[in-house]
Amino acid sequence: MKDITVIGAGVVGCAIARELSRYDLDIAVIDKNEDIAEGISKANSGIIHGGYNEKKGTLKAKLNLEGNEMMDELASKLQFPFKRNGALVLAFSEDELKRVKELKTNGEEIGVKGLEILNKEEVLNLEKNINKDVLGALYVKSSGIVSPYEMTLAFGENAVENGVEFILGQGVIDIKKENEVYEISLEDGTALKSKIIINAAGLGGGFLNNLVSKVKYEINPVKGEYCLFDKVAGTLCEKTLFQVPSELSKGVLVTPTVDGNLLVGPNAKSSKSIETSREGIDEILDKSKKTMKDIPVDRVLNTFSGLRPKVSGGDFIIEEAKDAKNFINVIGIDSPGLTAAPAIAKYVVNLVSNNINLNEKENFKETRTKMVRMSELSIEEKNKLIAKNPSYGKMVCKCEFVTEGEIIDSIKRPLGATTIDGVKRRTRAMMGGCQGGGCIIPISMILSKELGIDISEVNKNSKSSTVVGFKED
């Protein structure tokens, strides 16, 4: 019997689990994927939004602002990469200039600090590669960038260190309630009993709610496609460059990433498919020229897409189901859900406290130590580490300078990698110029050895995605 079960191991689910792990509770996190951050949390812009665009009085406005303000301390304690690089909302017409002034007023009413209107000269002094047709911009000094999957991993690993159990690779197929206890049926035929369920299942949030409540929700996926450029292109701008937002999205942006690449996107199309399209990629590249005319398309490393879980009404839905006590919905968490995630976690804990006594642990571990990155160490530090553990002297990914020692560490850590993509998110192996062409087989061999499985059982990201696909006699 679990006290609390969180369904969904994205950034919101992991942030909730970590916040709940402060208390003497038996907690489980369930996710249908083989790893955490395999859904919405691995494929988004990685922007920590200032919050100027949200509607006053909404949960989005409140939790965006609170989450943004928590980010520096969290990044320090949990050691995930975060940079408060600032953002510019660019105006290219008098109407757009009027709109950015309205956004400044809106943001200030919400409580966003550090908003400033810049003229053309001031904008070009900050970012020389912006389209010279720019007339002005809203400067959002509190905006930042983060690695969304590394942030999720930081929350998840710290939750495990504080006693949370993760059950991965098992989708929820049914939920029944009997005598105030929920029974959660999993794909493998097993069942888990829990006093409280927190539904943070992203695109699956409507399905789970509808299993237990007569108040039905429908999740409407909106696809956004992206182009990821190499680190040469990553020097084109320092700040996140937004266009004036629309009702559907914040528009196509151009931004550096915390790892030094350049990211362009997304568009916004109603779709359940995560496949990228030629038309979609052409659309975002064409729209990005409004921001920056000379983006070098020959520096594109990869394209990808993600789905945003929109609900009618437009605001986050974070509440106990009205006809299902102890079933707490956290659904419709689209943008700015990444920014808001730690604040959502505190909000959910407050809801939980209405139904169960929360006693703080004396031994809660507030901090988490990140993986060693050989590429970040000095020569002296590298030599010292290699002398202690020679596997750190064996280069595996030559594009991103990732060693065997780092890959082994990514597998052995709390919530360690069990798939190729799991290693990729934890180490950046396969994220360079060859996109894994030179190291996917060596990494598969390391996974095979460390997990005690045949290389034919090593998967890219799911049970049906074998990398090698044959078994040696």
Short mmCIF file of C-alpha atoms in Angstrom, two decimals:
data_model
loop_
_atom_site.label_atom_id
_atom_site.label_comp_id
_atom_site.label_asym_id
_atom_site.label_seq_id
_atom_site.Cartn_x
_atom_site.Cartn_y
_atom_site.Cartn_z
CA MET A 1 0.00 0.00 0.00
CA LYS A 2 1.44 3.34 -1.08
CA ASP A 3 0.51 6.60 0.60
CA ILE A 4 0.82 8.47 -2.68
CA THR A 5 1.28 7.37 -6.27
CA VAL A 6 2.29 9.89 -8.92
CA ILE A 7 1.41 8.80 -12.45
CA GLY A 8 3.75 10.46 -14.94
CA ALA A 9 7.52 10.86 -14.72
CA GLY A 10 7.98 14.05 -16.68
CA VAL A 11 9.29 17.26 -15.17
CA VAL A 12 6.02 17.95 -13.31
CA GLY A 13 5.65 14.41 -11.94
CA CYS A 14 9.29 14.28 -10.85
CA ALA A 15 9.12 17.73 -9.26
CA ILE A 16 6.02 16.66 -7.31
CA ALA A 17 7.68 13.41 -6.22
CA ARG A 18 10.77 15.27 -5.05
CA GLU A 19 8.72 17.80 -3.07
CA LEU A 20 6.62 15.06 -1.46
CA SER A 21 9.77 13.13 -0.53
CA ARG A 22 10.39 15.77 2.16
CA TYR A 23 7.77 13.97 4.24
CA ASP A 24 7.42 10.56 5.89
CA LEU A 25 5.42 8.99 3.08
CA ASP A 26 5.61 5.83 0.98
CA ILE A 27 5.63 7.21 -2.57
CA ALA A 28 5.71 5.61 -6.01
CA VAL A 29 6.01 7.15 -9.47
CA ILE A 30 4.64 5.20 -12.44
CA ASP A 31 5.37 5.87 -16.09
CA LYS A 32 4.65 3.88 -19.24
CA ASN A 33 8.04 4.78 -20.72
CA GLU A 34 11.35 3.03 -20.03
CA ASP A 35 12.88 6.22 -18.66
CA ILE A 36 11.81 9.48 -17.11
CA ALA A 37 11.53 12.61 -19.30
CA GLU A 38 10.55 10.47 -22.30
CA GLY A 39 7.45 12.47 -23.24
CA ILE A 40 6.72 16.19 -23.26
CA SER A 41 9.71 16.93 -21.02
CA LYS A 42 12.35 15.84 -23.52
CA ALA A 43 11.06 17.84 -26.50
CA ASN A 44 10.41 21.48 -25.73
CA SER A 45 12.16 24.83 -25.98
CA GLY A 46 13.89 24.62 -22.59
CA ILE A 47 12.87 28.20 -21.78
CA ILE A 48 12.35 29.48 -18.25
CA HIS A 49 9.71 32.07 -19.10
CA GLY A 50 9.45 35.50 -17.55
CA GLY A 51 5.65 35.28 -17.48
CA TYR A 52 4.76 38.58 -19.16
CA ASN A 53 2.34 36.86 -21.57
CA GLU A 54 0.13 35.05 -19.04
CA LYS A 55 -3.37 36.19 -18.08
CA LYS A 56 -3.68 37.87 -14.69
CA GLY A 57 -5.49 35.73 -12.12
CA THR A 58 -4.67 32.38 -13.75
CA LEU A 59 -2.67 29.51 -12.32
CA LYS A 60 -0.32 29.88 -15.26
CA ALA A 61 0.50 33.46 -14.27
CA LYS A 62 0.89 32.65 -10.56
CA LEU A 63 2.94 29.46 -10.93
CA ASN A 64 5.09 30.74 -13.80
CA LEU A 65 6.21 33.66 -11.66
CA GLU A 66 6.83 31.50 -8.58
CA GLY A 67 8.66 28.80 -10.55
CA ASN A 68 10.90 31.36 -12.27
CA GLU A 69 11.88 32.84 -8.91
CA MET A 70 12.79 29.38 -7.54
CA MET A 71 15.04 28.39 -10.41
CA ASP A 72 18.42 29.80 -9.31
CA GLU A 73 18.32 28.09 -5.92
CA LEU A 74 17.06 24.79 -7.37
CA ALA A 75 19.71 24.75 -10.10
CA SER A 76 22.37 25.31 -7.43
CA LYS A 77 21.09 22.65 -5.03
CA LEU A 78 20.29 20.01 -7.67
CA GLN A 79 23.15 20.89 -10.04
CA PHE A 80 21.33 21.10 -13.33
CA PRO A 81 22.44 23.61 -15.99
CA PHE A 82 20.51 26.88 -15.94
CA LYS A 83 21.40 30.27 -17.38
CA ARG A 84 19.42 33.47 -16.88
CA ASN A 85 20.30 34.84 -20.31
CA GLY A 86 17.30 37.15 -20.76
CA ALA A 87 14.88 37.38 -23.66
CA LEU A 88 13.80 39.91 -26.27
CA VAL A 89 10.26 40.05 -27.67
CA LEU A 90 10.91 41.66 -31.03
CA ALA A 91 8.65 44.16 -32.79
CA PHE A 92 8.91 44.67 -36.57
CA SER A 93 5.92 46.99 -37.08
CA GLU A 94 4.15 49.79 -35.23
CA ASP A 95 1.33 47.40 -34.33
CA GLU A 96 3.82 44.92 -32.87
CA LEU A 97 5.57 47.71 -30.98
CA LYS A 98 2.23 48.63 -29.46
CA ARG A 99 1.71 44.97 -28.56
CA VAL A 100 5.06 44.59 -26.75
CA LYS A 101 4.23 47.69 -24.70
CA GLU A 102 0.94 46.01 -23.74
CA LEU A 103 2.90 42.87 -22.80
CA LYS A 104 5.12 44.97 -20.52
CA THR A 105 2.07 46.42 -18.77
CA ASN A 106 0.52 42.97 -18.44
CA GLY A 107 3.72 41.49 -17.05
CA GLU A 108 4.14 44.26 -14.49
CA GLU A 109 0.55 43.80 -13.30
CA ILE A 110 1.28 40.10 -12.76
CA GLY A 111 4.48 40.91 -10.85
CA VAL A 112 7.21 40.22 -13.41
CA LYS A 113 10.31 42.25 -12.64
CA GLY A 114 13.01 43.58 -14.95
CA LEU A 115 10.86 44.42 -17.97
CA GLU A 116 12.14 47.19 -20.24
CA ILE A 117 11.20 48.57 -23.66
CA LEU A 118 14.21 48.96 -25.96
CA ASN A 119 14.48 51.00 -29.16
CA LYS A 120 16.04 49.72 -32.38
CA GLU A 121 19.57 50.84 -31.55
CA GLU A 122 19.45 49.31 -28.07
CA VAL A 123 18.20 45.99 -29.48
CA LEU A 124 20.96 45.81 -32.11
CA ASN A 125 23.58 46.72 -29.52
CA LEU A 126 22.52 43.64 -27.52
CA GLU A 127 22.14 41.26 -30.48
CA LYS A 128 23.96 42.30 -33.65
CA ASN A 129 22.61 39.43 -35.80
CA ILE A 130 18.93 40.34 -35.43
CA ASN A 131 17.08 41.39 -38.57
CA LYS A 132 17.83 45.10 -39.07
CA ASP A 133 14.11 45.73 -39.74
CA VAL A 134 13.46 45.49 -36.00
CA LEU A 135 11.84 48.60 -34.48
CA GLY A 136 12.16 47.74 -30.80
CA ALA A 137 11.64 45.01 -28.23
CA LEU A 138 10.49 44.07 -24.78
CA TYR A 139 13.59 43.09 -22.78
CA VAL A 140 12.71 40.33 -20.29
CA LYS A 141 15.67 40.13 -17.95
CA SER A 142 14.28 37.29 -15.81
CA SER A 143 13.97 34.82 -18.72
CA GLY A 144 16.39 31.90 -18.83
CA ILE A 145 17.33 28.63 -20.49
CA VAL A 146 17.63 25.14 -19.08
CA SER A 147 18.07 21.57 -20.26
CA PRO A 148 14.51 20.26 -19.72
CA TYR A 149 15.48 16.60 -19.45
CA GLU A 150 18.45 17.30 -17.17
CA MET A 151 16.17 19.31 -14.91
CA THR A 152 13.74 16.37 -14.86
CA LEU A 153 16.58 13.96 -14.08
CA ALA A 154 17.72 16.17 -11.22
CA PHE A 155 14.26 16.12 -9.62
CA GLY A 156 13.91 12.37 -10.22
CA GLU A 157 17.32 11.37 -8.91
CA ASN A 158 16.87 13.47 -5.78
CA ALA A 159 13.44 11.91 -5.23
CA VAL A 160 15.00 8.43 -5.40
CA GLU A 161 17.71 9.49 -2.97
CA ASN A 162 14.89 10.44 -0.61
CA GLY A 163 13.12 7.09 -0.85
CA VAL A 164 10.70 7.41 -3.79
CA GLU A 165 10.15 4.25 -5.84
CA PHE A 166 10.00 4.57 -9.64
CA ILE A 167 8.08 1.96 -11.66
CA LEU A 168 9.03 2.52 -15.31
CA GLY A 169 7.95 0.80 -18.50
CA GLN A 170 4.48 0.04 -17.12
CA GLY A 171 1.46 1.90 -18.41
CA VAL A 172 -1.68 2.26 -16.29
CA ILE A 173 -4.63 0.48 -17.93
CA ASP A 174 -7.28 0.85 -15.21
CA ILE A 175 -8.00 2.45 -11.84
CA LYS A 176 -10.66 1.24 -9.38
CA LYS A 177 -11.57 2.56 -5.96
CA GLU A 178 -12.73 0.39 -3.07
CA ASN A 179 -13.02 1.34 0.60
CA GLU A 180 -11.25 4.67 0.03
CA VAL A 181 -8.25 2.90 -1.57
CA TYR A 182 -7.31 3.08 -5.24
CA GLU A 183 -6.16 -0.02 -7.11
CA ILE A 184 -3.99 0.81 -10.12
CA SER A 185 -3.77 -1.93 -12.76
CA LEU A 186 -0.59 -2.01 -14.84
CA GLU A 187 0.16 -3.40 -18.30
CA ASP A 188 2.05 -6.42 -16.96
CA GLY A 189 -0.98 -7.60 -14.98
CA THR A 190 0.21 -6.40 -11.59
CA ALA A 191 -1.72 -3.97 -9.40
CA LEU A 192 -0.67 -1.28 -6.95
CA LYS A 193 -2.79 0.05 -4.10
CA SER A 194 -2.57 3.69 -3.08
CA LYS A 195 -4.38 6.07 -0.74
CA ILE A 196 -3.81 9.09 -3.00
CA ILE A 197 -3.21 9.37 -6.75
CA ILE A 198 -1.65 12.39 -8.43
CA ASN A 199 -2.42 12.41 -12.13
CA ALA A 200 0.55 14.09 -13.84
CA ALA A 201 0.42 11.94 -16.97
CA GLY A 202 0.71 14.68 -19.59
CA LEU A 203 -1.04 13.59 -22.77
CA GLY A 204 -2.58 10.66 -20.85
CA GLY A 205 -4.05 12.85 -18.13
CA GLY A 206 -7.55 12.91 -19.61
CA PHE A 207 -7.67 9.13 -19.95
CA LEU A 208 -6.71 8.60 -16.29
CA ASN A 209 -9.18 11.20 -15.00
CA ASN A 210 -11.97 9.68 -17.04
CA LEU A 211 -11.37 6.27 -15.42
CA VAL A 212 -12.44 7.58 -12.02
CA SER A 213 -14.49 10.76 -12.53
CA LYS A 214 -17.77 11.62 -14.19
CA VAL A 215 -16.32 15.05 -14.99
CA LYS A 216 -14.56 14.28 -18.26
CA TYR A 217 -11.51 15.99 -19.72
CA GLU A 218 -10.11 15.82 -23.22
CA ILE A 219 -6.46 16.51 -23.96
CA ASN A 220 -5.85 18.18 -27.33
CA PRO A 221 -2.25 17.60 -28.45
CA VAL A 222 -0.57 20.49 -30.26
CA LYS A 223 2.62 19.59 -32.09
CA GLY A 224 5.61 21.88 -32.23
CA GLU A 225 8.55 21.16 -34.55
CA TYR A 226 12.13 22.31 -33.99
CA CYS A 227 15.51 22.56 -35.70
CA LEU A 228 18.60 22.00 -33.57
CA PHE A 229 21.79 23.59 -34.91
CA ASP A 230 25.41 22.87 -33.98
CA LYS A 231 27.60 24.89 -31.63
CA VAL A 232 29.02 27.03 -34.43
CA ALA A 233 25.51 28.40 -35.00
CA GLY A 234 25.07 28.60 -31.22
CA THR A 235 27.18 31.76 -31.15
CA LEU A 236 24.68 33.74 -33.25
CA CYS A 237 22.78 35.05 -30.22
CA GLU A 238 23.06 35.19 -26.46
CA LYS A 239 19.46 35.95 -25.56
CA THR A 240 16.24 34.11 -26.36
CA LEU A 241 14.62 35.90 -29.28
CA PHE A 242 10.82 35.80 -29.39
CA GLN A 243 8.42 37.14 -31.95
CA VAL A 244 5.17 38.76 -30.81
CA PRO A 245 3.00 35.89 -29.49
CA SER A 246 -0.33 34.69 -30.85
CA GLU A 247 -3.33 33.15 -29.07
CA LEU A 248 -2.09 29.61 -29.88
CA SER A 249 1.60 29.87 -29.02
CA LYS A 250 4.51 32.10 -28.11
CA GLY A 251 5.63 31.82 -31.73
CA VAL A 252 8.83 30.73 -33.45
CA LEU A 253 11.83 31.58 -31.29
CA VAL A 254 15.57 31.59 -31.85
CA THR A 255 17.59 30.74 -28.76
CA PRO A 256 20.91 29.41 -27.59
CA THR A 257 20.75 26.25 -25.48
CA VAL A 258 22.56 25.72 -22.20
CA ASP A 259 24.88 23.32 -24.05
CA GLY A 260 25.88 25.92 -26.64
CA ASN A 261 23.74 24.89 -29.61
CA LEU A 262 21.13 27.00 -31.38
CA LEU A 263 17.43 26.05 -31.32
CA VAL A 264 14.75 27.33 -33.70
CA GLY A 265 11.02 26.61 -33.39
CA PRO A 266 8.31 25.67 -32.69
CA ASN A 267 5.29 25.92 -34.94
CA ALA A 268 1.88 24.88 -33.58
CA LYS A 269 -0.39 22.30 -35.23
CA SER A 270 -3.11 20.10 -33.77
CA SER A 271 -1.67 16.59 -34.13
CA LYS A 272 -1.15 13.35 -32.21
CA SER A 273 1.90 12.44 -34.29
CA ILE A 274 5.44 13.38 -33.25
CA GLU A 275 6.84 12.88 -36.73
CA THR A 276 8.49 15.95 -38.19
CA SER A 277 7.48 17.06 -41.66
CA ARG A 278 9.25 18.80 -44.49
CA GLU A 279 6.47 21.38 -44.54
CA GLY A 280 6.75 21.99 -40.79
CA ILE A 281 10.53 22.41 -40.81
CA ASP A 282 10.32 24.73 -43.83
CA GLU A 283 7.67 26.73 -41.96
CA ILE A 284 9.78 27.36 -38.85
CA LEU A 285 12.92 28.13 -40.86
CA ASP A 286 10.97 30.58 -43.00
CA LYS A 287 9.35 32.26 -39.98
CA SER A 288 12.70 32.47 -38.19
CA LYS A 289 14.03 34.74 -40.96
CA LYS A 290 11.82 37.49 -39.54
CA THR A 291 14.03 37.34 -36.43
CA MET A 292 17.37 36.59 -38.07
CA LYS A 293 17.78 36.65 -41.85
CA ASP A 294 20.99 34.65 -42.12
CA ILE A 295 20.47 31.54 -40.00
CA PRO A 296 22.88 28.94 -41.45
CA VAL A 297 20.65 26.01 -42.42
CA ASP A 298 23.75 23.98 -43.31
CA ARG A 299 24.52 23.81 -39.56
CA VAL A 300 21.32 21.88 -38.69
CA LEU A 301 22.21 18.80 -36.61
CA ASN A 302 18.75 17.36 -36.09
CA THR A 303 15.04 18.05 -36.19
CA PHE A 304 12.47 16.92 -33.63
CA SER A 305 8.98 17.64 -32.41
CA GLY A 306 7.06 17.62 -29.15
CA LEU A 307 3.40 17.63 -28.16
CA ARG A 308 1.77 20.14 -25.83
CA PRO A 309 -1.27 18.91 -23.82
CA LYS A 310 -3.83 21.67 -24.26
CA VAL A 311 -7.25 21.65 -22.57
CA SER A 312 -10.29 23.83 -23.10
CA GLY A 313 -10.16 26.96 -20.98
CA GLY A 314 -6.46 27.46 -21.53
CA ASP A 315 -5.34 27.35 -17.89
CA PHE A 316 -3.64 24.60 -15.90
CA ILE A 317 -6.05 22.22 -14.14
CA ILE A 318 -4.62 21.40 -10.71
CA GLU A 319 -7.30 20.19 -8.31
CA GLU A 320 -8.85 17.21 -6.59
CA ALA A 321 -11.49 15.56 -8.76
CA LYS A 322 -14.85 16.74 -7.43
CA ASP A 323 -16.33 13.23 -7.32
CA ALA A 324 -13.15 11.23 -6.57
CA LYS A 325 -11.60 12.14 -3.23
CA ASN A 326 -7.80 11.81 -3.08
CA PHE A 327 -7.49 11.80 -6.88
CA ILE A 328 -5.60 14.99 -7.75
CA ASN A 329 -5.47 16.10 -11.37
CA VAL A 330 -2.43 17.97 -12.69
CA ILE A 331 -3.40 18.19 -16.34
CA GLY A 332 -3.29 20.61 -19.24
CA ILE A 333 0.28 21.50 -18.28
CA ASP A 334 1.47 23.07 -21.51
CA SER A 335 3.70 26.15 -21.69
CA PRO A 336 4.87 27.51 -19.24
CA GLY A 337 4.77 24.12 -17.49
CA LEU A 338 8.54 23.66 -17.44
CA THR A 339 9.02 26.99 -15.68
CA ALA A 340 6.12 26.38 -13.33
CA ALA A 341 7.03 22.77 -12.44
CA PRO A 342 8.63 23.41 -9.01
CA ALA A 343 5.82 25.79 -8.06
CA ILE A 344 3.24 23.26 -9.26
CA ALA A 345 4.90 20.73 -6.94
CA LYS A 346 4.45 23.00 -3.91
CA TYR A 347 0.86 23.75 -4.93
CA VAL A 348 0.10 20.02 -5.14
CA VAL A 349 1.70 19.32 -1.76
CA ASN A 350 -0.59 21.95 -0.27
CA LEU A 351 -3.59 20.14 -1.80
CA VAL A 352 -2.34 16.83 -0.42
CA SER A 353 -1.95 18.36 3.05
CA ASN A 354 -5.73 18.86 3.16
CA ASN A 355 -6.21 15.08 3.06
CA ILE A 356 -3.24 13.54 4.85
CA ASN A 357 -0.90 14.51 7.70
CA LEU A 358 2.51 15.57 6.43
CA ASN A 359 5.41 15.06 8.81
CA GLU A 360 8.74 16.41 7.60
CA LYS A 361 11.71 14.05 7.55
CA GLU A 362 14.71 14.92 9.65
CA ASN A 363 17.06 13.44 7.06
CA PHE A 364 15.66 14.92 3.83
CA LYS A 365 18.50 15.28 1.32
CA GLU A 366 18.10 18.74 -0.19
CA THR A 367 20.93 18.48 -2.71
CA ARG A 368 21.99 16.25 -5.57
CA THR A 369 25.44 15.83 -7.10
CA LYS A 370 25.54 15.95 -10.88
CA MET A 371 27.47 13.59 -13.12
CA VAL A 372 31.12 14.24 -13.82
CA ARG A 373 31.58 15.85 -17.23
CA MET A 374 35.13 15.25 -18.42
CA SER A 375 34.78 18.04 -20.99
CA GLU A 376 34.31 20.54 -18.14
CA LEU A 377 37.38 19.49 -16.11
CA SER A 378 40.88 20.94 -16.12
CA ILE A 379 43.83 18.82 -17.30
CA GLU A 380 44.86 18.26 -13.67
CA GLU A 381 41.34 17.18 -12.67
CA LYS A 382 41.11 14.81 -15.65
CA ASN A 383 44.43 13.17 -14.89
CA LYS A 384 43.51 12.73 -11.25
CA LEU A 385 40.19 11.10 -12.14
CA ILE A 386 41.75 8.83 -14.77
CA ALA A 387 44.41 7.68 -12.30
CA LYS A 388 41.64 6.72 -9.91
CA ASN A 389 39.36 5.18 -12.58
CA PRO A 390 40.98 4.42 -15.99
CA SER A 391 37.56 4.14 -17.70
CA TYR A 392 37.46 7.94 -17.66
CA GLY A 393 40.45 7.88 -20.00
CA LYS A 394 38.65 5.88 -22.71
CA MET A 395 36.90 8.17 -25.19
CA VAL A 396 33.62 6.79 -26.57
CA CYS A 397 31.83 9.82 -28.07
CA LYS A 398 34.46 11.89 -29.87
CA CYS A 399 32.02 14.63 -30.93
CA GLU A 400 30.96 15.54 -27.39
CA PHE A 401 34.06 14.17 -25.59
CA VAL A 402 32.17 11.61 -23.49
CA THR A 403 34.16 8.79 -21.89
CA GLU A 404 33.39 5.23 -20.91
CA GLY A 405 33.49 6.24 -17.24
CA GLU A 406 30.71 8.79 -17.77
CA ILE A 407 28.54 6.27 -19.61
CA ILE A 408 29.00 3.68 -16.85
CA ASP A 409 28.16 6.34 -14.25
CA SER A 410 24.96 7.25 -16.16
CA ILE A 411 23.87 3.61 -15.89
CA LYS A 412 24.77 3.15 -12.22
CA ARG A 413 23.32 6.39 -10.87
CA PRO A 414 19.95 6.62 -9.10
CA LEU A 415 17.38 6.18 -11.88
CA GLY A 416 20.23 4.99 -14.09
CA ALA A 417 19.96 4.75 -17.87
CA THR A 418 18.69 1.47 -19.33
CA THR A 419 18.39 2.62 -22.96
CA ILE A 420 20.50 4.36 -25.59
CA ASP A 421 18.42 7.53 -25.30
CA GLY A 422 18.73 7.35 -21.52
CA VAL A 423 22.53 7.45 -21.84
CA LYS A 424 22.22 10.25 -24.40
CA ARG A 425 20.17 12.51 -22.11
CA ARG A 426 22.46 11.96 -19.15
CA THR A 427 25.84 12.33 -20.89
CA ARG A 428 25.28 14.14 -24.24
CA ALA A 429 26.87 11.19 -26.05
CA MET A 430 25.44 10.98 -29.60
CA MET A 431 24.39 14.66 -29.55
CA GLY A 432 27.32 15.89 -31.64
CA GLY A 433 28.10 16.08 -35.33
CA CYS A 434 27.74 12.38 -36.17
CA GLN A 435 24.52 11.99 -34.11
CA GLY A 436 25.67 8.62 -32.78
CA GLY A 437 27.03 7.17 -36.01
CA GLY A 438 30.42 6.59 -34.42
CA CYS A 439 29.47 5.58 -30.90
CA ILE A 440 26.02 3.94 -30.77
CA ILE A 441 27.47 0.41 -31.00
CA PRO A 442 30.18 0.96 -28.32
CA ILE A 443 27.52 2.47 -26.04
CA SER A 444 25.24 -0.51 -26.73
CA MET A 445 28.08 -2.81 -25.70
CA ILE A 446 28.58 -0.92 -22.43
CA LEU A 447 24.85 -1.07 -21.69
CA SER A 448 24.86 -4.80 -22.45
CA LYS A 449 27.72 -5.42 -20.05
CA GLU A 450 26.53 -3.18 -17.22
CA LEU A 451 22.89 -4.36 -17.37
CA GLY A 452 23.81 -8.03 -17.83
CA ILE A 453 21.78 -8.40 -21.02
CA ASP A 454 22.59 -9.51 -24.55
CA ILE A 455 23.37 -6.66 -26.94
CA SER A 456 20.31 -7.66 -28.97
CA GLU A 457 18.18 -6.61 -25.98
CA VAL A 458 19.57 -3.07 -25.83
CA ASN A 459 16.86 -0.61 -26.86
CA LYS A 460 16.95 2.92 -28.18
CA ASN A 461 14.01 4.10 -26.05
CA SER A 462 11.26 1.46 -25.86
CA LYS A 463 10.80 -2.30 -25.82
CA SER A 464 10.25 -2.32 -29.60
CA SER A 465 13.31 -0.22 -30.53
CA THR A 466 16.22 -2.67 -30.52
CA VAL A 467 19.47 -1.12 -31.67
CA VAL A 468 21.40 -4.11 -33.01
CA GLY A 469 18.48 -6.48 -33.56
CA PHE A 470 20.20 -9.84 -33.62
CA LYS A 471 21.67 -12.26 -31.11
CA GLU A 472 25.06 -13.86 -31.65
CA ASP A 473 25.30 -17.66 -31.40
#
